[in-house]
Amino acid sequence: MYETLVVGGGVAGLQAAVFTAKAGLETLVLTSGDPLVCRTDKIQNLVTHERVAGDQIVETGRERVRALGGEIEEATVTDLTREGTPGPFTATTESGETHTGSRVVVATAGNLDFLEPLSEEIVYTDGREGEFTMDRHVRTDDANRATENLYVAGLANTWEYQTAVAIGDGAQAAVNLVSDSRAEAYGDHDWRPPVGAPAAASRPQYQREQV
């Protein structure tokens, strides 16, 4: 069983998977077809690039996930179920294969019908009209939680289709997932203390508000 299943291999899903894999959680990304971001070759709203193609971001993201120990599988999820609360969840693909996970990040820009088995737990909001929008989005709290142990990021969560927004949303979902799994605030800053300062004394202290 995986500790984290990520449904969707676009920028939001890959960013979430980078965080969870780097945090040491066994992570599997289930992705179907080319992510929406691959339709553009001139993303210009990222602080790290003057201009970058969507498929380049996706390829780099996949490399990072795998380098950190995560797995990626080309598969379309048709059903997401769980045996009671808090789980685990079972993701069934169109080939009939199943994968189980303690926690799930939904980050697909495609059809959300695979969430139907969880309909009594999930609330939707109407989408907005536009070229790259969805008919509905999953409503979440401020920590990207839709229900216990289920987190949502990217277009599945918000109508704001911008690469930078999706990346940040994937990161936020994953940080909160890891924090919840550890019952303490997760901080991954690769912190380097000032020259001459003790590492422990110079590291910022974080507190997580319990919900």
CSV table of C-alpha atoms in Angstrom, one decimal:
chain,number,residue,atom,x,y,z
A,1,MET,CA,0.0,0.0,0.0
A,2,TYR,CA,1.2,3.5,-0.8
A,3,GLU,CA,1.2,6.3,1.7
A,4,THR,CA,0.1,8.8,-1.0
A,5,LEU,CA,-1.8,8.3,-4.3
A,6,VAL,CA,-1.8,11.3,-6.7
A,7,VAL,CA,-4.5,11.3,-9.4
A,8,GLY,CA,-3.3,13.5,-12.2
A,9,GLY,CA,0.2,14.1,-13.6
A,10,GLY,CA,0.1,17.7,-14.5
A,11,VAL,CA,2.0,20.5,-12.8
A,12,ALA,CA,-0.2,20.4,-9.6
A,13,GLY,CA,0.0,16.6,-9.3
A,14,LEU,CA,3.7,16.5,-10.0
A,15,GLN,CA,4.5,19.3,-7.5
A,16,ALA,CA,2.4,17.5,-4.9
A,17,ALA,CA,4.2,14.3,-5.6
A,18,VAL,CA,7.6,16.0,-5.3
A,19,PHE,CA,6.8,17.2,-1.8
A,20,THR,CA,5.3,13.9,-0.6
A,21,ALA,CA,8.1,11.8,-2.0
A,22,LYS,CA,10.8,14.1,-0.6
A,23,ALA,CA,9.1,13.9,2.8
A,24,GLY,CA,9.6,10.1,2.6
A,25,LEU,CA,6.1,9.1,1.9
A,26,GLU,CA,5.7,6.2,-0.6
A,27,THR,CA,4.1,8.0,-3.5
A,28,LEU,CA,2.4,6.8,-6.8
A,29,VAL,CA,1.2,9.2,-9.5
A,30,LEU,CA,-1.5,8.0,-11.8
A,31,THR,CA,-1.6,10.0,-14.9
A,32,SER,CA,-3.7,9.8,-18.1
A,33,GLY,CA,-2.5,11.3,-21.4
A,34,ASP,CA,-0.7,14.6,-21.9
A,35,PRO,CA,-1.4,17.1,-19.2
A,36,LEU,CA,-3.2,20.3,-20.2
A,37,VAL,CA,0.0,22.4,-19.6
A,38,CYS,CA,1.6,20.6,-22.5
A,39,ARG,CA,-0.5,22.6,-24.9
A,40,THR,CA,1.6,25.7,-24.5
A,41,ASP,CA,5.3,26.3,-25.3
A,42,LYS,CA,5.6,29.8,-23.9
A,43,ILE,CA,4.7,30.0,-20.2
A,44,GLN,CA,6.1,33.4,-19.0
A,45,ASN,CA,4.6,33.9,-15.5
A,46,LEU,CA,7.1,31.8,-13.5
A,47,VAL,CA,9.9,33.5,-11.5
A,48,THR,CA,12.4,30.7,-12.5
A,49,HIS,CA,12.1,31.1,-16.3
A,50,GLU,CA,11.7,33.9,-18.8
A,51,ARG,CA,9.9,31.4,-21.0
A,52,VAL,CA,9.4,27.7,-20.7
A,53,ALA,CA,7.3,25.1,-22.5
A,54,GLY,CA,4.7,23.1,-20.7
A,55,ASP,CA,6.1,19.7,-21.7
A,56,GLN,CA,9.5,20.7,-20.4
A,57,ILE,CA,8.0,21.4,-17.0
A,58,VAL,CA,6.2,18.1,-17.0
A,59,GLU,CA,9.3,16.2,-18.0
A,60,THR,CA,11.4,17.9,-15.3
A,61,GLY,CA,8.7,17.2,-12.8
A,62,ARG,CA,8.5,13.5,-13.6
A,63,GLU,CA,12.3,13.3,-13.3
A,64,ARG,CA,12.2,14.9,-9.9
A,65,VAL,CA,9.4,12.6,-8.6
A,66,ARG,CA,11.3,9.5,-9.7
A,67,ALA,CA,14.6,10.8,-8.4
A,68,LEU,CA,13.0,11.3,-5.0
A,69,GLY,CA,11.7,7.7,-5.0
A,70,GLY,CA,8.2,8.3,-6.2
A,71,GLU,CA,6.5,6.2,-9.0
A,72,ILE,CA,4.5,7.3,-12.0
A,73,GLU,CA,2.1,5.1,-13.9
A,74,GLU,CA,0.2,5.8,-17.1
A,75,ALA,CA,-3.4,4.9,-16.1
A,76,THR,CA,-6.9,6.4,-16.1
A,77,VAL,CA,-8.6,6.2,-12.7
A,78,THR,CA,-12.3,5.2,-13.1
A,79,ASP,CA,-13.2,4.8,-9.4
A,80,LEU,CA,-11.9,6.0,-6.1
A,81,THR,CA,-13.4,4.3,-3.0
A,82,ARG,CA,-12.5,3.6,0.6
A,83,GLU,CA,-13.3,1.1,3.2
A,84,GLY,CA,-14.7,3.3,5.9
A,85,THR,CA,-13.1,6.4,7.4
A,86,PRO,CA,-10.2,7.2,7.4
A,87,GLY,CA,-9.5,4.6,4.7
A,88,PRO,CA,-7.4,3.3,3.0
A,89,PHE,CA,-8.5,4.4,-0.5
A,90,THR,CA,-8.6,2.2,-3.5
A,91,ALA,CA,-8.0,3.6,-7.0
A,92,THR,CA,-9.3,1.4,-9.8
A,93,THR,CA,-8.1,2.1,-13.3
A,94,GLU,CA,-9.9,1.4,-16.6
A,95,SER,CA,-7.7,-1.7,-17.0
A,96,GLY,CA,-9.1,-3.1,-13.8
A,97,GLU,CA,-5.9,-2.7,-11.9
A,98,THR,CA,-6.2,-1.4,-8.3
A,99,HIS,CA,-3.8,0.7,-6.1
A,100,THR,CA,-4.4,1.4,-2.4
A,101,GLY,CA,-3.2,4.5,-0.5
A,102,SER,CA,-3.6,6.0,2.9
A,103,ARG,CA,-4.1,9.5,1.5
A,104,VAL,CA,-5.0,10.9,-1.9
A,105,VAL,CA,-4.3,14.1,-3.8
A,106,VAL,CA,-6.8,14.7,-6.7
A,107,ALA,CA,-5.1,16.9,-9.2
A,108,THR,CA,-6.6,16.0,-12.5
A,109,ALA,CA,-7.9,18.5,-15.0
A,110,GLY,CA,-10.2,15.9,-16.5
A,111,ASN,CA,-13.5,14.3,-15.6
A,112,LEU,CA,-14.2,14.0,-11.9
A,113,ASP,CA,-16.8,11.2,-12.2
A,114,PHE,CA,-14.3,8.7,-10.6
A,115,LEU,CA,-15.1,10.5,-7.3
A,116,GLU,CA,-18.8,9.4,-7.4
A,117,PRO,CA,-18.3,6.6,-4.8
A,118,LEU,CA,-17.3,9.4,-2.4
A,119,SER,CA,-20.3,11.6,-3.3
A,120,GLU,CA,-21.6,11.6,0.3
A,121,GLU,CA,-18.4,13.1,1.5
A,122,ILE,CA,-17.6,15.6,-1.3
A,123,VAL,CA,-19.2,18.9,-2.1
A,124,TYR,CA,-18.8,20.6,-5.5
A,125,THR,CA,-18.9,24.2,-6.7
A,126,ASP,CA,-19.9,25.3,-10.2
A,127,GLY,CA,-17.1,26.1,-12.6
A,128,ARG,CA,-16.8,29.2,-14.7
A,129,GLU,CA,-17.0,29.6,-18.4
A,130,GLY,CA,-13.8,29.6,-20.3
A,131,GLU,CA,-11.5,27.7,-22.7
A,132,PHE,CA,-9.6,25.7,-20.0
A,133,THR,CA,-12.2,25.5,-17.2
A,134,MET,CA,-14.2,22.6,-15.8
A,135,ASP,CA,-17.9,22.3,-15.2
A,136,ARG,CA,-17.4,21.8,-11.5
A,137,HIS,CA,-14.7,21.9,-8.8
A,138,VAL,CA,-14.3,20.1,-5.5
A,139,ARG,CA,-14.8,22.4,-2.6
A,140,THR,CA,-11.9,22.3,0.0
A,141,ASP,CA,-10.9,24.0,3.2
A,142,ASP,CA,-7.9,26.3,3.5
A,143,ALA,CA,-5.6,23.2,3.7
A,144,ASN,CA,-6.9,21.8,0.3
A,145,ARG,CA,-8.9,19.1,2.2
A,146,ALA,CA,-12.1,17.9,0.6
A,147,THR,CA,-12.7,15.3,3.3
A,148,GLU,CA,-10.6,13.3,5.6
A,149,ASN,CA,-7.3,12.2,4.0
A,150,LEU,CA,-8.5,13.5,0.6
A,151,TYR,CA,-6.8,16.6,-0.8
A,152,VAL,CA,-7.5,18.5,-4.1
A,153,ALA,CA,-5.3,20.7,-6.1
A,154,GLY,CA,-5.1,22.5,-9.5
A,155,LEU,CA,-8.2,22.8,-11.8
A,156,ALA,CA,-10.0,20.1,-9.8
A,157,ASN,CA,-10.0,22.6,-6.9
A,158,THR,CA,-10.1,26.1,-8.6
A,159,TRP,CA,-11.1,27.7,-11.8
A,160,GLU,CA,-7.9,29.8,-11.9
A,161,TYR,CA,-6.0,28.1,-14.7
A,162,GLN,CA,-2.5,29.4,-14.4
A,163,THR,CA,0.6,27.3,-14.3
A,164,ALA,CA,2.0,29.2,-11.3
A,165,VAL,CA,-1.3,28.9,-9.4
A,166,ALA,CA,-1.5,25.1,-10.1
A,167,ILE,CA,2.1,24.6,-8.9
A,168,GLY,CA,1.4,26.5,-5.7
A,169,ASP,CA,-1.8,24.7,-5.1
A,170,GLY,CA,-0.2,21.3,-5.5
A,171,ALA,CA,2.5,22.3,-3.1
A,172,GLN,CA,0.0,23.5,-0.5
A,173,ALA,CA,-2.1,20.3,-0.7
A,174,ALA,CA,1.1,18.2,-0.2
A,175,VAL,CA,2.4,20.3,2.7
A,176,ASN,CA,-0.9,19.9,4.5
A,177,LEU,CA,-1.1,16.2,3.7
A,178,VAL,CA,2.4,15.6,5.1
A,179,SER,CA,1.6,17.8,8.2
A,180,ASP,CA,-1.6,15.9,8.8
A,181,SER,CA,0.2,12.5,8.4
A,182,ARG,CA,2.8,13.6,11.0
A,183,ALA,CA,0.4,15.5,13.3
A,184,GLU,CA,2.8,18.4,13.2
A,185,ALA,CA,3.7,21.2,10.9
A,186,TYR,CA,5.9,20.1,8.0
A,187,GLY,CA,8.7,22.4,7.0
A,188,ASP,CA,11.1,21.5,4.2
A,189,HIS,CA,13.4,24.4,3.6
A,190,ASP,CA,16.8,22.8,3.1
A,191,TRP,CA,17.7,25.4,5.7
A,192,ARG,CA,21.3,26.6,5.8
A,193,PRO,CA,22.2,28.6,9.0
A,194,PRO,CA,24.3,31.7,8.8
A,195,VAL,CA,28.1,31.2,9.0
A,196,GLY,CA,29.1,30.5,12.5
A,197,ALA,CA,25.6,30.0,13.9
A,198,PRO,CA,24.6,26.7,15.5
A,199,ALA,CA,22.2,24.9,13.1
A,200,ALA,CA,19.6,24.1,15.7
A,201,ALA,CA,19.6,27.6,17.2
A,202,SER,CA,19.2,29.4,13.9
A,203,ARG,CA,16.5,27.2,12.4
A,204,PRO,CA,13.0,28.9,12.4
A,205,GLN,CA,10.4,27.3,14.6
A,206,TYR,CA,7.0,26.6,13.2
A,207,GLN,CA,3.7,25.9,14.8
A,208,ARG,CA,0.6,24.4,13.2
A,209,GLU,CA,-2.8,25.4,14.2
A,210,GLN,CA,-4.8,22.3,15.0
A,211,VAL,CA,-8.1,21.8,13.2
